Short mmCIF file of C-alpha atoms and ligand atoms in Angstrom, two decimals:
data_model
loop_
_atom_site.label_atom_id
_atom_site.label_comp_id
_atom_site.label_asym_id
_atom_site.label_seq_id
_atom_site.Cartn_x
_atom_site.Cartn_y
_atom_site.Cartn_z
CA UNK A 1 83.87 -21.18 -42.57
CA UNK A 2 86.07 -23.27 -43.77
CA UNK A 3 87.77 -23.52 -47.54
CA UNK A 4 87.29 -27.39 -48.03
CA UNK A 5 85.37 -29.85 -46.39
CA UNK A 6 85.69 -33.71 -46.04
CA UNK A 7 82.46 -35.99 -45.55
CA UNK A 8 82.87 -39.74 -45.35
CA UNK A 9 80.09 -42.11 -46.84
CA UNK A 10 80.65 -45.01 -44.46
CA UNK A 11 79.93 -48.52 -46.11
CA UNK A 12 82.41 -50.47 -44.77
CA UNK A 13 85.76 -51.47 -47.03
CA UNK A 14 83.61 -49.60 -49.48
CA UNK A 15 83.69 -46.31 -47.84
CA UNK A 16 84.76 -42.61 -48.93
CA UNK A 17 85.75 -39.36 -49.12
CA UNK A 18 83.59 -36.62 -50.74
CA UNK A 19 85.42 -33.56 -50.57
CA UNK A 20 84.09 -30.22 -51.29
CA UNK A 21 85.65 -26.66 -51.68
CA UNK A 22 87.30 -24.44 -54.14
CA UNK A 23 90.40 -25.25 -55.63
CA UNK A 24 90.40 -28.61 -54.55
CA UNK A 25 90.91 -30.33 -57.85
CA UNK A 26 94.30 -31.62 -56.76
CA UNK A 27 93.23 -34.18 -53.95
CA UNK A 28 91.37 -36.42 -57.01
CA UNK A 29 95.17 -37.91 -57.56
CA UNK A 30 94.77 -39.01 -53.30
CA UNK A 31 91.66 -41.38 -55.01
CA UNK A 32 93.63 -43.11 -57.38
CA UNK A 33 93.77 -46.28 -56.23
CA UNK A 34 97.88 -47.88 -55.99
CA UNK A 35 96.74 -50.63 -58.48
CA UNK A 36 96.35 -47.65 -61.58
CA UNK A 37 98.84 -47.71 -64.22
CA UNK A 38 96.15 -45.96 -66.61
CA UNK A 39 93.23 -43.42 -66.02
CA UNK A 40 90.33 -42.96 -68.65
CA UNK A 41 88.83 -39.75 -68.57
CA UNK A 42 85.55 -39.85 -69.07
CA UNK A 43 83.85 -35.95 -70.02
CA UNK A 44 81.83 -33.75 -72.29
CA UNK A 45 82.71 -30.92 -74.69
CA UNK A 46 81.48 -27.87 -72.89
CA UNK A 47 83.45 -29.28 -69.66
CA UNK A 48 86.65 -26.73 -69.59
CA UNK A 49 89.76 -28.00 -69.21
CA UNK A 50 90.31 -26.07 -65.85
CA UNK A 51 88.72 -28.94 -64.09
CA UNK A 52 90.53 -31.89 -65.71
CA UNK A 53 92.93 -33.44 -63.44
CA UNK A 54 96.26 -34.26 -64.20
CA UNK A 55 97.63 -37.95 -62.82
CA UNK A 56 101.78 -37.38 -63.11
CA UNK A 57 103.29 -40.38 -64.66
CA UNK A 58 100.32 -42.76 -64.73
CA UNK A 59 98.65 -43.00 -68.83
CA UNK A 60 95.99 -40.64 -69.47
CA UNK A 61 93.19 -41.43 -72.33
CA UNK A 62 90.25 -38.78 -72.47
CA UNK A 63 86.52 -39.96 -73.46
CA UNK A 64 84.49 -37.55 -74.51
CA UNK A 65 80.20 -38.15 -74.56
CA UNK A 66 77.95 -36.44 -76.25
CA UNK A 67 75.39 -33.78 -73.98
CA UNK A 68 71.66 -34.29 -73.72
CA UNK A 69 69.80 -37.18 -72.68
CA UNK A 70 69.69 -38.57 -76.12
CA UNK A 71 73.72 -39.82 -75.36
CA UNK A 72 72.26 -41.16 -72.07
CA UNK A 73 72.49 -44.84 -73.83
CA UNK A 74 73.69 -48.25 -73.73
CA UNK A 75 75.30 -47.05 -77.64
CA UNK A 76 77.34 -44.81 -75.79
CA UNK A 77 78.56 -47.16 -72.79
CA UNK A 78 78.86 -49.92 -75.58
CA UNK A 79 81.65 -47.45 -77.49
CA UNK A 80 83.22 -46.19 -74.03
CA UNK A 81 83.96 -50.16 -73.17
CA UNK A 82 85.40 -50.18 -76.23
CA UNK A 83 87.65 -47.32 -75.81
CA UNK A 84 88.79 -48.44 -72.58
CA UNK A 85 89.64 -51.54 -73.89
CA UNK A 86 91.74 -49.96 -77.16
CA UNK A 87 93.26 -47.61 -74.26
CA UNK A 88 94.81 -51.14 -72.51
CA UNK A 89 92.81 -50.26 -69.54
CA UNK A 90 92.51 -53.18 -66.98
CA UNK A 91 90.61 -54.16 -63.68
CA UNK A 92 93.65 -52.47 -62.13
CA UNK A 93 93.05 -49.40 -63.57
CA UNK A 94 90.67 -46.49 -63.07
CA UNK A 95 87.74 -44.59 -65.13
CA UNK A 96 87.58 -40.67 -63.86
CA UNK A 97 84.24 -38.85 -64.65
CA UNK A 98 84.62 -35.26 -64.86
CA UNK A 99 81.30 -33.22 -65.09
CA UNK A 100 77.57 -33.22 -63.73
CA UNK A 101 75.04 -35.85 -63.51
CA UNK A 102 74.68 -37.43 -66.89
CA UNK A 103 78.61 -38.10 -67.23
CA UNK A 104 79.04 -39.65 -63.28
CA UNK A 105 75.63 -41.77 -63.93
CA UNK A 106 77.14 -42.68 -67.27
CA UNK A 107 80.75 -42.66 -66.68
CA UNK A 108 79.77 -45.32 -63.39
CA UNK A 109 77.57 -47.57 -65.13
CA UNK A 110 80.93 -48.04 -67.86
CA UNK A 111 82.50 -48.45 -64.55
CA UNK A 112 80.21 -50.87 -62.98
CA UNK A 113 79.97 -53.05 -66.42
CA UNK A 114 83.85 -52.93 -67.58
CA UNK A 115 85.70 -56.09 -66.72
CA UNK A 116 82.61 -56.38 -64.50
CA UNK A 117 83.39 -53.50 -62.44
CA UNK A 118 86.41 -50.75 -62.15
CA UNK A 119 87.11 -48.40 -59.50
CA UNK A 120 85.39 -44.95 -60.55
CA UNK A 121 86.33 -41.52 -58.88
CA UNK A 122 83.97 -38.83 -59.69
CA UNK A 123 84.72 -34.64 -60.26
CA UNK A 124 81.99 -33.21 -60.18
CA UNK A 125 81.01 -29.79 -61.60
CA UNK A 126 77.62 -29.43 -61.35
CA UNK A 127 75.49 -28.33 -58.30
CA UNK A 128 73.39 -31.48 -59.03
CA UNK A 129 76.19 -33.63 -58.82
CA UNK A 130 77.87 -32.67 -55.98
CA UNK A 131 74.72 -32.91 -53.98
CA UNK A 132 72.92 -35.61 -55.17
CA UNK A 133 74.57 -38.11 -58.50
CA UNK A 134 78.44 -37.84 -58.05
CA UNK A 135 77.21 -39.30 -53.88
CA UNK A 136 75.64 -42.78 -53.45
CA UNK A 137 76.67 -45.25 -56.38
CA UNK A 138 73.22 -44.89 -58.24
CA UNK A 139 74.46 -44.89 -61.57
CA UNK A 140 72.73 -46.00 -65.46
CA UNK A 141 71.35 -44.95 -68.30
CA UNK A 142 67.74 -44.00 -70.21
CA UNK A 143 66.18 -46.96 -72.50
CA UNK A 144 63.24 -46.13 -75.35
CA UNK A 145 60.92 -47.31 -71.89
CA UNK A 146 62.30 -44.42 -69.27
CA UNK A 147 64.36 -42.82 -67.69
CA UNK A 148 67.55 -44.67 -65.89
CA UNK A 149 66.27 -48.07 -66.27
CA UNK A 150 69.03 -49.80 -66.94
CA UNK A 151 71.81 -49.43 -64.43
CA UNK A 152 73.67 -50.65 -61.40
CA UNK A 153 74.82 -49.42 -57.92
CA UNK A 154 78.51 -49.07 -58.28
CA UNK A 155 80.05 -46.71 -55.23
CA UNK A 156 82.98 -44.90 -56.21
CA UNK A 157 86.39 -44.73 -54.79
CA UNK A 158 85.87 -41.08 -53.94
CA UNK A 159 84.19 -37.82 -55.43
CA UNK A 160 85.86 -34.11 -55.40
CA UNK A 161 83.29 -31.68 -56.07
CA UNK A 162 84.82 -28.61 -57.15
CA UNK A 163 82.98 -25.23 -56.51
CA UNK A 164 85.02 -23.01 -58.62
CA UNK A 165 83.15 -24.85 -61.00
CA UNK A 166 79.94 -23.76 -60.45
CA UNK A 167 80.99 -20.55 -61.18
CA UNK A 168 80.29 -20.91 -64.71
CA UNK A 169 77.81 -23.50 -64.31
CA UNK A 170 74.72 -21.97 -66.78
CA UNK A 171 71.63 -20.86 -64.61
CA UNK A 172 69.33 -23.38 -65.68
CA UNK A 173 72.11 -25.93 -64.56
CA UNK A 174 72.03 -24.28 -61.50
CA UNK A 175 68.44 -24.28 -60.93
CA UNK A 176 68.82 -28.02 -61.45
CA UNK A 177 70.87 -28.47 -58.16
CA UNK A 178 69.34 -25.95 -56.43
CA UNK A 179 65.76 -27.87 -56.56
CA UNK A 180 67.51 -30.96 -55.24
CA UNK A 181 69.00 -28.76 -52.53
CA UNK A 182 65.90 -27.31 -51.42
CA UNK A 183 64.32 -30.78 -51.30
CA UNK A 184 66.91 -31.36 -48.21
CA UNK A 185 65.73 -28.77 -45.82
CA UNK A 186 62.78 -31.01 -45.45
CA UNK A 187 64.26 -34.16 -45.36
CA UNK A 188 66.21 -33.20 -42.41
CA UNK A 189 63.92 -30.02 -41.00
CA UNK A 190 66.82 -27.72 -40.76
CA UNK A 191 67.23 -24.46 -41.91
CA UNK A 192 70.05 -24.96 -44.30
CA UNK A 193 70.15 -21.48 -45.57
CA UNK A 194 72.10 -19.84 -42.86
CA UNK A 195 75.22 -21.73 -44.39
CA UNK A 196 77.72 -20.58 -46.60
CA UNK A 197 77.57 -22.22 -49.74
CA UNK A 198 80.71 -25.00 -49.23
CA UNK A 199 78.98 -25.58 -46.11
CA UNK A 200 75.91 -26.17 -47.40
CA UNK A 201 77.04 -28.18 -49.57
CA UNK A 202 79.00 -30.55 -47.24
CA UNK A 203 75.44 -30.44 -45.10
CA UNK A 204 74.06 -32.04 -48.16
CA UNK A 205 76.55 -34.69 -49.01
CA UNK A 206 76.53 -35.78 -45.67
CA UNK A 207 72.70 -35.86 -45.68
CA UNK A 208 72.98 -38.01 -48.34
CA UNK A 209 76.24 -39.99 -46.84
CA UNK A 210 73.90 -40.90 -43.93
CA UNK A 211 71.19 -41.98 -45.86
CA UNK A 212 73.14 -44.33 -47.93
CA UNK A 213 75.04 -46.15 -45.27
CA UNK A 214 71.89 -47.11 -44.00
CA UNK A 215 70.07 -47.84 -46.89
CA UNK A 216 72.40 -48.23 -49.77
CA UNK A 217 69.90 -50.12 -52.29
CA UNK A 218 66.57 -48.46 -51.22
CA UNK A 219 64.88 -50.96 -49.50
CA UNK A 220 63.59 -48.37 -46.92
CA UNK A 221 64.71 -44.39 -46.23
CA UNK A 222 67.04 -43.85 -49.03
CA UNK A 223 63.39 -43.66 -50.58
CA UNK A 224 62.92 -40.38 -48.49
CA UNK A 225 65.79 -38.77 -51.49
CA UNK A 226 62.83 -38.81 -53.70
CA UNK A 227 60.60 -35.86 -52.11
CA UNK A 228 58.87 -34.20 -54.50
CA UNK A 229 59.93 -36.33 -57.32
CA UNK A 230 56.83 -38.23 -57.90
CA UNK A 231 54.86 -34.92 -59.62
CA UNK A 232 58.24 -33.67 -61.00
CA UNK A 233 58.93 -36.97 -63.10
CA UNK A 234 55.32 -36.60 -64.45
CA UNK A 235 56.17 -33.42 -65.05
CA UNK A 236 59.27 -34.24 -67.00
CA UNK A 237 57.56 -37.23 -69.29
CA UNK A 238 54.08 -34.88 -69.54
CA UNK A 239 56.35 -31.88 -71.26
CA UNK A 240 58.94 -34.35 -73.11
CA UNK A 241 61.97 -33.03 -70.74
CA UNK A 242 61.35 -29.89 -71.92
CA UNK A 243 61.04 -29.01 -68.04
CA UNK A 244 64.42 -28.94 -66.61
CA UNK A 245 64.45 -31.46 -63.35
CA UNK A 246 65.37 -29.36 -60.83
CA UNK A 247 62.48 -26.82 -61.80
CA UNK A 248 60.48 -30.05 -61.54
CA UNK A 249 61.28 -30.69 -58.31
CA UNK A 250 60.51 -27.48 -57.25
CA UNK A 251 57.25 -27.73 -58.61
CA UNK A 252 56.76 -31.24 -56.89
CA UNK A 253 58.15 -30.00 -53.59
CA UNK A 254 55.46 -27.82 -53.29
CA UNK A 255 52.83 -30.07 -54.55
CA UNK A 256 53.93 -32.53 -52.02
CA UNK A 257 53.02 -30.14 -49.13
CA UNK A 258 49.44 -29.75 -50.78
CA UNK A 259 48.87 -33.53 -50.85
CA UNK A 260 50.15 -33.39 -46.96
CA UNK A 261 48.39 -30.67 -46.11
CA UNK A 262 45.20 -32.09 -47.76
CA UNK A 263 45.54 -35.90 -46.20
CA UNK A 264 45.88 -33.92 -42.99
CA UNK A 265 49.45 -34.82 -42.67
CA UNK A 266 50.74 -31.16 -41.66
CA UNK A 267 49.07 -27.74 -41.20
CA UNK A 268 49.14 -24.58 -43.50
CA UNK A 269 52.36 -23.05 -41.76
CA UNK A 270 53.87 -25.95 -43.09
CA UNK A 271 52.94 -26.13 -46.15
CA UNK A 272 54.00 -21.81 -46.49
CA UNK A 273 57.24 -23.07 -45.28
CA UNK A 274 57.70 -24.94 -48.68
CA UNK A 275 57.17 -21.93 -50.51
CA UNK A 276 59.48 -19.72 -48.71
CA UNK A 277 62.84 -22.28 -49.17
CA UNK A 278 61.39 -22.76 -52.98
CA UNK A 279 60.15 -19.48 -53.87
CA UNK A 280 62.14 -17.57 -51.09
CA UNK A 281 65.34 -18.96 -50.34
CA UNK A 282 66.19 -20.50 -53.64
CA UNK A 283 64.29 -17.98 -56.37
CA UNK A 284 62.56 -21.44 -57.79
CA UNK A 285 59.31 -19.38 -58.85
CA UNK A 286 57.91 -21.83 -61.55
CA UNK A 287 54.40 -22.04 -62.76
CA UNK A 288 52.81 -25.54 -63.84
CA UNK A 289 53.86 -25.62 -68.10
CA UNK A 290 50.87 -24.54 -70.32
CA UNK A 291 48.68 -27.21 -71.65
CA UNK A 292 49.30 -29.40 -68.86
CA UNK A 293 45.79 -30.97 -67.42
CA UNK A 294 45.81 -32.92 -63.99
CA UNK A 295 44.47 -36.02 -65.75
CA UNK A 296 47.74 -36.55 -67.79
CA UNK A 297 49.51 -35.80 -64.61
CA UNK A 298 48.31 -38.68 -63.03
CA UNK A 299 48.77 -40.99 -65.78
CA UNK A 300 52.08 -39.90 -65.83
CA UNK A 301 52.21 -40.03 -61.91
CA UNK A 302 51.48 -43.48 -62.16
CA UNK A 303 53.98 -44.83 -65.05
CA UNK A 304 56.82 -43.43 -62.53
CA UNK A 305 59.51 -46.37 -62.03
CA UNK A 306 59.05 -46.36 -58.07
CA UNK A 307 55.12 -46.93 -58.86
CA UNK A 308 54.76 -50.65 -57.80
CA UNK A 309 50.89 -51.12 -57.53
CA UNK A 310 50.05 -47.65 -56.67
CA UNK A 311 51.45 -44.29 -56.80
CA UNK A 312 53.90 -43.71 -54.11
CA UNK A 313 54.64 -39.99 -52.80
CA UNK A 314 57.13 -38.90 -50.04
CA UNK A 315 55.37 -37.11 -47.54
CA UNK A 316 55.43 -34.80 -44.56
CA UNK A 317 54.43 -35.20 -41.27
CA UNK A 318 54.89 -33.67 -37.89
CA UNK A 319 57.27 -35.71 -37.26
CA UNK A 320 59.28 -36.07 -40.73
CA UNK A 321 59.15 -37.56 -44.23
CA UNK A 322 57.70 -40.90 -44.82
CA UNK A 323 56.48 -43.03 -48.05
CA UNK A 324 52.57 -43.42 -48.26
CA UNK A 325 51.27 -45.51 -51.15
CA UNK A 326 47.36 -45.86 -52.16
CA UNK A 327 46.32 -41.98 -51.96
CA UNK A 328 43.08 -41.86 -53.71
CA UNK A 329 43.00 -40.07 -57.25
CA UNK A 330 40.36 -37.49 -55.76
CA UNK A 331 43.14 -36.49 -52.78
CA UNK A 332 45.78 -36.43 -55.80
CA UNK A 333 43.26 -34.16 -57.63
CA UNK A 334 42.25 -31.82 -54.97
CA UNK A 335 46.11 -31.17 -54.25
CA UNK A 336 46.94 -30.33 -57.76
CA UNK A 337 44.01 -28.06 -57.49
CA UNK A 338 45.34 -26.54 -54.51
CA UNK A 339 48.75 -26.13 -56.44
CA UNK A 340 47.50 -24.38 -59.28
CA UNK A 341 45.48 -22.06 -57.53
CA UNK A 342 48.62 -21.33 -55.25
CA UNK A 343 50.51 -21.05 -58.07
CA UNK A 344 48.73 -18.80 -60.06
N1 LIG B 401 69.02 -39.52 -56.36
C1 LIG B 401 68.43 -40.31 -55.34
C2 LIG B 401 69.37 -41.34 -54.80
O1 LIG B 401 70.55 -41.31 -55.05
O2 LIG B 401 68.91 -42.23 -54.12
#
């Protein structure tokens, strides 16, 4: 179909454009907003300078952050404020992320915490990004305690996801965005594999778009984003990270059918319909790590940020995703059973 697409996320004066396609690395200077006499770039290393957009007479500074998790810090937004600040850069101004998840969560939270907030536009070059952390103004950083929890909701001004990037995106990178992709077939019970890839995409992002101008700060569905990511963050913590997310999620995915399938929540051909978008459509054939028992899995389960007094799963049902809290250990127990046996 077409070469570029344009989805809005509607949120009022606060709305924008996501546009996705190849070769569309250009429209990033239509995001700038008038104010901008300066842009900080903010990007890692192994980013190549292909996707770095150019701003014609306005003052570029580039920020380079470290890769890994480890640079995932309040150190590192500490140092980028005060870059920006050496760089002259005012409330005026704008910070540009360029690169996958970790830079647009960190690159927004600078954002959200410079001069108490500047406008942000996000490139993003990752599958994961484009589909899931460049879209919805969820942005922070990791702390000794966990994962993300320290940040803020800061929406950008726009986000340009470009696809030529992903064409040397390494395959474990991939597998990261194709995990949260899979997770969306469910959350909207379409079959989302008869697209072309720019069109799935867009389907995706404006998934997403929807989900956020109705729920921007998760006080209800934007919850439903999390499918399969209550096993797949235990998974994470139980194997140090060692487990890249997306494989996680495609992991928890599947486990989450199991649990379903086990409450009585939805019936068998449901439950092989999980495996064929995990395992068929998107190649995500991973076995539970070695060494992992189910007992550290629910510990794990239940140290997960959205735990509040219980764990919490996303669930199916016949007639969509919902959030159930208070399923009994055993129930947890018999569906990991039913997973690894499944799994083999
Ligand atoms: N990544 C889930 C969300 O943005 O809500």
């Amino acid at each position: 179909m077409s070469d570029a697409v344009e989805e809005i996320v509607n949120l009022g004066d606060r709305s924008y454009s996501v546009i996705v396609g190849h070769g569309v690395l250009s429209r990033t200077k239509t995001m700038i907003p008038s104010s901008a006499r300066r842009v900080a770039i903010v990007t890692q290393e192994g980013i190549p300078p292909a996707y770095i957009p150019t701003f014609g007479v306005l003052a570029v500074s580039t920020h380079v952050i470290g890769e890994g998790e480890s640079h995932k810090t309040l150190t590192t937004i500490e140092r980028l404020c005060r870059e920006f600040s050496q760089a002259g850069l005012n409330r005026g101004d704008v910070i540009v992320a360029v690169g996958g998840g970790m830079v647009t969560d960190v690159a927004g939270f600078a954002a959200a915490s410079y001069h108490r907030g500047i406008p942000v536009v996000h490139v993003a070059t990752s599958l994961l990004a484009m589909i899931d952390a460049a879209v919805g103004g969820k942005t922070g950083v990791n702390i000794a305690e966990g994962k993300n929890l320290v940040g803020a909701y800061w929406q950008p001004h726009g986000v340009v996801c470009e696809m030529d990037a992903l064409d040397t995106l390494p395959a474990r990178e991939m597998r990261c965005g194709l995990g949260e992709m899979a997770k969306y077939h469910f959350i909207v019970r379409e079959d989302l594999s008869s697209l072309s890839m720019v069109d799935r995409i867009a389907r995706c992002v404006r998934i997403k778009a929807d989900i956020v101008s109705a729920d921007e700060r998760e006080g209800g569905i934007r919850a439903l984003l999390n499918y399969g990511h209550t096993l797949a963050h235990a998974l994470e913590i139980a194997t140090d990270f060692s487990i890249a997310h997306g494989e996680a999620v495609a992991i928890g995915l599947l486990y989450a059918a199991h649990l379903a399938h086990r409450m009585g929540r939805i019936d068998s051909a449901r439950v092989d319909q999980h495996y064929e978008v995990v395992h068929g459509v998107y190649g995500l054939r991973h076995a539970l790590p070695n060494g992992i028992t189910p007992d550290q899995l629910i510990i794990d389960m239940g140290r997960d940020k959205k735990a509040i007094d219980s764990i919490t799963f996303v669930l199916d049902s016949a007639t969509g995703l919902e959030v159930v809290s208070g399923v009994s250990a055993d129930m947890i127990r018999l569906a990991l059973d039913d997973l690894v046996l499944r799994l083999g």
